[in-house]
mmCIF file of C-alpha atoms in Angstrom:
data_model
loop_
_atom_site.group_PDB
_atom_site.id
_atom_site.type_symbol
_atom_site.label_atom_id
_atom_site.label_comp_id
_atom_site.label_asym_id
_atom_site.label_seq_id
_atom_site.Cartn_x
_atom_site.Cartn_y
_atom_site.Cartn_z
ATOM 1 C CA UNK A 281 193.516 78.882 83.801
ATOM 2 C CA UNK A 282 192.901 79.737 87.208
ATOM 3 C CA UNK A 283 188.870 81.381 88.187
ATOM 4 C CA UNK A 284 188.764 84.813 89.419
ATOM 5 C CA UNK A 285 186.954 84.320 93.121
ATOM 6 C CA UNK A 286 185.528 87.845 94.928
ATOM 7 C CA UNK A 287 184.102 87.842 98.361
ATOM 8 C CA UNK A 288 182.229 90.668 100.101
ATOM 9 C CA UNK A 289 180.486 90.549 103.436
ATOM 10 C CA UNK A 290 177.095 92.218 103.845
ATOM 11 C CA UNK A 291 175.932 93.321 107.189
ATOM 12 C CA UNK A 292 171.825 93.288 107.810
ATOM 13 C CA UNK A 293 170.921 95.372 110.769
ATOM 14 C CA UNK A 294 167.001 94.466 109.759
ATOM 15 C CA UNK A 295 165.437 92.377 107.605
ATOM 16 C CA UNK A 296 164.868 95.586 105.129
ATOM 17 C CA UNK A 297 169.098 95.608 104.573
ATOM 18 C CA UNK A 298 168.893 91.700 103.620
ATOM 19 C CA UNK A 299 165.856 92.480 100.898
ATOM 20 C CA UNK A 300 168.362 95.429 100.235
ATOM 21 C CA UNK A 301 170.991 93.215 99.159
ATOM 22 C CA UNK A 302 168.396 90.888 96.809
ATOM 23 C CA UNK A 303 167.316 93.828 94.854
ATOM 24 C CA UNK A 304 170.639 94.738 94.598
ATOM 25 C CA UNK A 305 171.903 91.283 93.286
ATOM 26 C CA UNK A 306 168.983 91.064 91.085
ATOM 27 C CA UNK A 307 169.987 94.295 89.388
ATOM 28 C CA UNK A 308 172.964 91.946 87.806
ATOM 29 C CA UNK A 309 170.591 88.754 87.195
ATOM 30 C CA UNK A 310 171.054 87.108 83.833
ATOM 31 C CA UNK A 311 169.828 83.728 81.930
ATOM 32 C CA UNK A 312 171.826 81.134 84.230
ATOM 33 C CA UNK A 313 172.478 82.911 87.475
ATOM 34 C CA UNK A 314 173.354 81.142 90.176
ATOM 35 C CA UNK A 315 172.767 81.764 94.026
ATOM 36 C CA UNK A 316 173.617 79.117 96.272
ATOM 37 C CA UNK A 317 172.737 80.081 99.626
ATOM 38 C CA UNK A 318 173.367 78.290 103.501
ATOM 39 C CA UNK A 319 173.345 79.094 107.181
ATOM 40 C CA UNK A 320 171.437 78.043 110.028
ATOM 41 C CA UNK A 321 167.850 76.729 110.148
ATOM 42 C CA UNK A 322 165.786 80.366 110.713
ATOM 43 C CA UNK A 323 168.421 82.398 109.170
ATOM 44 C CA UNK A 324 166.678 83.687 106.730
ATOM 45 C CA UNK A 325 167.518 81.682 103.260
ATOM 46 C CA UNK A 326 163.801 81.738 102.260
ATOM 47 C CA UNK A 327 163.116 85.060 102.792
ATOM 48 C CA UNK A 328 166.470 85.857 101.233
ATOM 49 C CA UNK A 329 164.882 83.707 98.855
ATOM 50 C CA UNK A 330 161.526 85.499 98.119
ATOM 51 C CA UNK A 331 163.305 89.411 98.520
ATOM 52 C CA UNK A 332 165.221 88.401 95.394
ATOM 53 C CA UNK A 333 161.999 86.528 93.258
ATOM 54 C CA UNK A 334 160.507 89.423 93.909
ATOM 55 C CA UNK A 335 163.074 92.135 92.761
ATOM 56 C CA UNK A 336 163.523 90.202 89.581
ATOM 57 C CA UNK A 337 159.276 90.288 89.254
ATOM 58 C CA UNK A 338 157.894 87.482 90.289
ATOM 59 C CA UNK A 339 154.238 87.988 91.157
ATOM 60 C CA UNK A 340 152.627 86.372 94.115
ATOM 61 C CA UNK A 341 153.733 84.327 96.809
ATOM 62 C CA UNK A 342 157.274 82.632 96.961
ATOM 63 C CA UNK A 343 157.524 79.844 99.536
ATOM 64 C CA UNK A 344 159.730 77.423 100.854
ATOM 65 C CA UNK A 345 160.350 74.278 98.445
ATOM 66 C CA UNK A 346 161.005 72.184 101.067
ATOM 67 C CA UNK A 347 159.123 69.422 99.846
ATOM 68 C CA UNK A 348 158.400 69.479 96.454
ATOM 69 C CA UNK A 349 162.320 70.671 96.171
ATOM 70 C CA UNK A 350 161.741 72.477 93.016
ATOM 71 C CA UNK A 351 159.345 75.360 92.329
ATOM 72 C CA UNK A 352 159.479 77.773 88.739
ATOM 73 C CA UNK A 353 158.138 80.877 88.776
ATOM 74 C CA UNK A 354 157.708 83.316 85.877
ATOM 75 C CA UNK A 355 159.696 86.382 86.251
ATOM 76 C CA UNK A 356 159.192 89.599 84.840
ATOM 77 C CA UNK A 357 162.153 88.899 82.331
ATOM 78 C CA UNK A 358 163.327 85.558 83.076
ATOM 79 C CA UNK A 359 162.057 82.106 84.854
ATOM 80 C CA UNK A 360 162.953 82.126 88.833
ATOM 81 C CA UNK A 361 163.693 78.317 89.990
ATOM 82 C CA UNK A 362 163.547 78.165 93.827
ATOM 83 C CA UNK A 363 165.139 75.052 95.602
ATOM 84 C CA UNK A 364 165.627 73.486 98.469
ATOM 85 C CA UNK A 365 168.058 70.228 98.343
ATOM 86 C CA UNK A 366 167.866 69.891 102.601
ATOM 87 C CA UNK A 367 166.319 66.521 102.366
ATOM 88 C CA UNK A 368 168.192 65.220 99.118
ATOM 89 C CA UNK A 369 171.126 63.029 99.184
ATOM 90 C CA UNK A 370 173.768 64.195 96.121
ATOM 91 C CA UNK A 371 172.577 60.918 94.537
ATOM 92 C CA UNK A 372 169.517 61.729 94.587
ATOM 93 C CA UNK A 373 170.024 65.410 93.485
ATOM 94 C CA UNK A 374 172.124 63.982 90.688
ATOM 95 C CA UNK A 375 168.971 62.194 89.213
ATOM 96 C CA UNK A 376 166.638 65.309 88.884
ATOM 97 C CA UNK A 377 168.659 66.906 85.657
ATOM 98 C CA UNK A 378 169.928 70.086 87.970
ATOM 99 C CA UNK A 379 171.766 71.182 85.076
ATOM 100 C CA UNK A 380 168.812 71.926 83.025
ATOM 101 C CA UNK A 381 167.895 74.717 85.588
ATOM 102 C CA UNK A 382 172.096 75.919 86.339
ATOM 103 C CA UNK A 383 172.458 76.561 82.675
ATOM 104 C CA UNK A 384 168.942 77.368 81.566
ATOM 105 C CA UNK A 385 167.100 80.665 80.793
ATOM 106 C CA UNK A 386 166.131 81.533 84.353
ATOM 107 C CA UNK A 387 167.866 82.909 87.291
ATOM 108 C CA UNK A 388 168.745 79.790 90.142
ATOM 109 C CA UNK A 389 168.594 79.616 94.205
ATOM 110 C CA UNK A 390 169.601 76.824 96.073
ATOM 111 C CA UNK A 391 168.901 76.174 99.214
ATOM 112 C CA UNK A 392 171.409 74.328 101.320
ATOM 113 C CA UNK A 393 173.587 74.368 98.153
ATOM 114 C CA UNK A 394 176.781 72.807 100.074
ATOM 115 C CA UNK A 395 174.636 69.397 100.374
ATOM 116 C CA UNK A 396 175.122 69.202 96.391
ATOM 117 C CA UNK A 397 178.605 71.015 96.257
ATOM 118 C CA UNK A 398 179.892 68.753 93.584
ATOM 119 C CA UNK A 399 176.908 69.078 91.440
ATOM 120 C CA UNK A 400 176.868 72.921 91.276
ATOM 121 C CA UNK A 401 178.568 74.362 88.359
ATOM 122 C CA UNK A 402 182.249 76.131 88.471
ATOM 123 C CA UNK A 403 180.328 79.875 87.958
ATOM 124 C CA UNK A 404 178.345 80.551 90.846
ATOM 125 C CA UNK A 405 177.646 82.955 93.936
ATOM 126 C CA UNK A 406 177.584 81.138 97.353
ATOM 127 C CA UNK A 407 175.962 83.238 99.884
ATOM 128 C CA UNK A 408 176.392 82.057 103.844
ATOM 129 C CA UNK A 409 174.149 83.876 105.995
ATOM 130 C CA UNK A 410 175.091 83.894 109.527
ATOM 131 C CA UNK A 411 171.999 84.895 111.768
ATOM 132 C CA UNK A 412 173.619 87.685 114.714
ATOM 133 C CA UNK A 413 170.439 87.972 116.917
ATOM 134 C CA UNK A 414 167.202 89.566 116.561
ATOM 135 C CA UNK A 415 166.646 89.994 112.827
ATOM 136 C CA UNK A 416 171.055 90.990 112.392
ATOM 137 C CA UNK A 417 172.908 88.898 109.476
ATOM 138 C CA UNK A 418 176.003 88.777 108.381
ATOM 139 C CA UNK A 419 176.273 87.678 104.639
ATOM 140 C CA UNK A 420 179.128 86.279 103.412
ATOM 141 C CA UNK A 421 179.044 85.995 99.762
ATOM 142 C CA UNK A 422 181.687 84.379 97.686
ATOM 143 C CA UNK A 423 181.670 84.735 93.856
ATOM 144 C CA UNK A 424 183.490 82.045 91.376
ATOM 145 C CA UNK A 425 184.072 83.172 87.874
ATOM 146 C CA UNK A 426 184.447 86.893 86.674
ATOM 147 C CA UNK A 427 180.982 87.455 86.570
ATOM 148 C CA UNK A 428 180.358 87.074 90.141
ATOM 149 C CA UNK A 429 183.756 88.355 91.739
ATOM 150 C CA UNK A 430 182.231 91.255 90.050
ATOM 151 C CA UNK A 431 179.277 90.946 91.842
ATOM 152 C CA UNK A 432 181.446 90.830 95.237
ATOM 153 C CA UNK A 433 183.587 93.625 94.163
ATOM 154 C CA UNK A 434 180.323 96.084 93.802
ATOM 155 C CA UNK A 435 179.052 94.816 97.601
ATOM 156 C CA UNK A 436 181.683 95.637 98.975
ATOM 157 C CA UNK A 437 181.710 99.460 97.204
ATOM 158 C CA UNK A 438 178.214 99.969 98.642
ATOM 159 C CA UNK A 439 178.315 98.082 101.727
ATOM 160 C CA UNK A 440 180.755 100.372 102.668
ATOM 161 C CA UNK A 441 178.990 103.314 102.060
ATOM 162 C CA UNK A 442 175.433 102.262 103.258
#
């Protein structure tokens, strides 16, 4: 049987349409969610990163895990788990358990997720933000599995009416 796959494309004007479309996401967030996000050094994955902790009620600050790889935070509801995989071979990746976190209680984001492609499950949202200039983005977000063509299917309804 074949996955359903959705995309959508999200334009940010400002950073406020980018947090925008976290909150919005996080709206849908259940026990296993998946965001695996890329683009460009400076185009905004961490802050991407920290619009979305914070919609799902994380308290406090949410940096980069750039070198400790993995940080958890408590959400309001669920556990976030905030990585970055930039300076992990898949090898390596392999070795940390990942799948404890993909199909855990919390809500995932990777960071640099196409690195560790093969070790991502089937059911996931990619999200490729493309930085425009000044603080513009395009967002391309793809969704695998029903769930998350869902997702797509809804950003593109308000996208186009925003």
């Amino acid at each position: 049987m074949e996955q359903k796959i959705g995309q959508a494309i999200w334009l940010a004007q400002t950073e406020q349409d980018t947090v925008t479309l976290a909150g919005m996401l996080a709206k849908w967030v259940q026990p296993g969610t998946l965001l695996a996000l890329d683009g460009d050094l400076g185009a905004g994955k961490t802050r991407f990163s920290q619009a979305f902790a914070a919609a799902i009620g994380v308290a406090g600050i949410v940096n980069s895990p750039t070198f400790t790889i993995i940080k958890e935070y408590e959400g309001k509801e669920l556990p976030f788990y905030h990585m970055d995989v930039y300076r992990l071979s898949l090898e390596e990746a392999d070795e940390l358990g990942l799948d404890d976190y993909f199909f855990g209680e919390g809500a995932t984001v990777v960071e640099w997720a196409s690195l560790i492609k093969e070790l991502l499950p089937e059911q996931r949202l990619e999200l490729y933000i493309e930085h425009l200039g000044d603080e513009s983005r395009r967002i391309h977000l793809t969704g695998y599995g029903e769930r998350y063509a869902s997702w797509c299917e809804a950003v593109n309804e308000i996208g186009a009416g925003k």
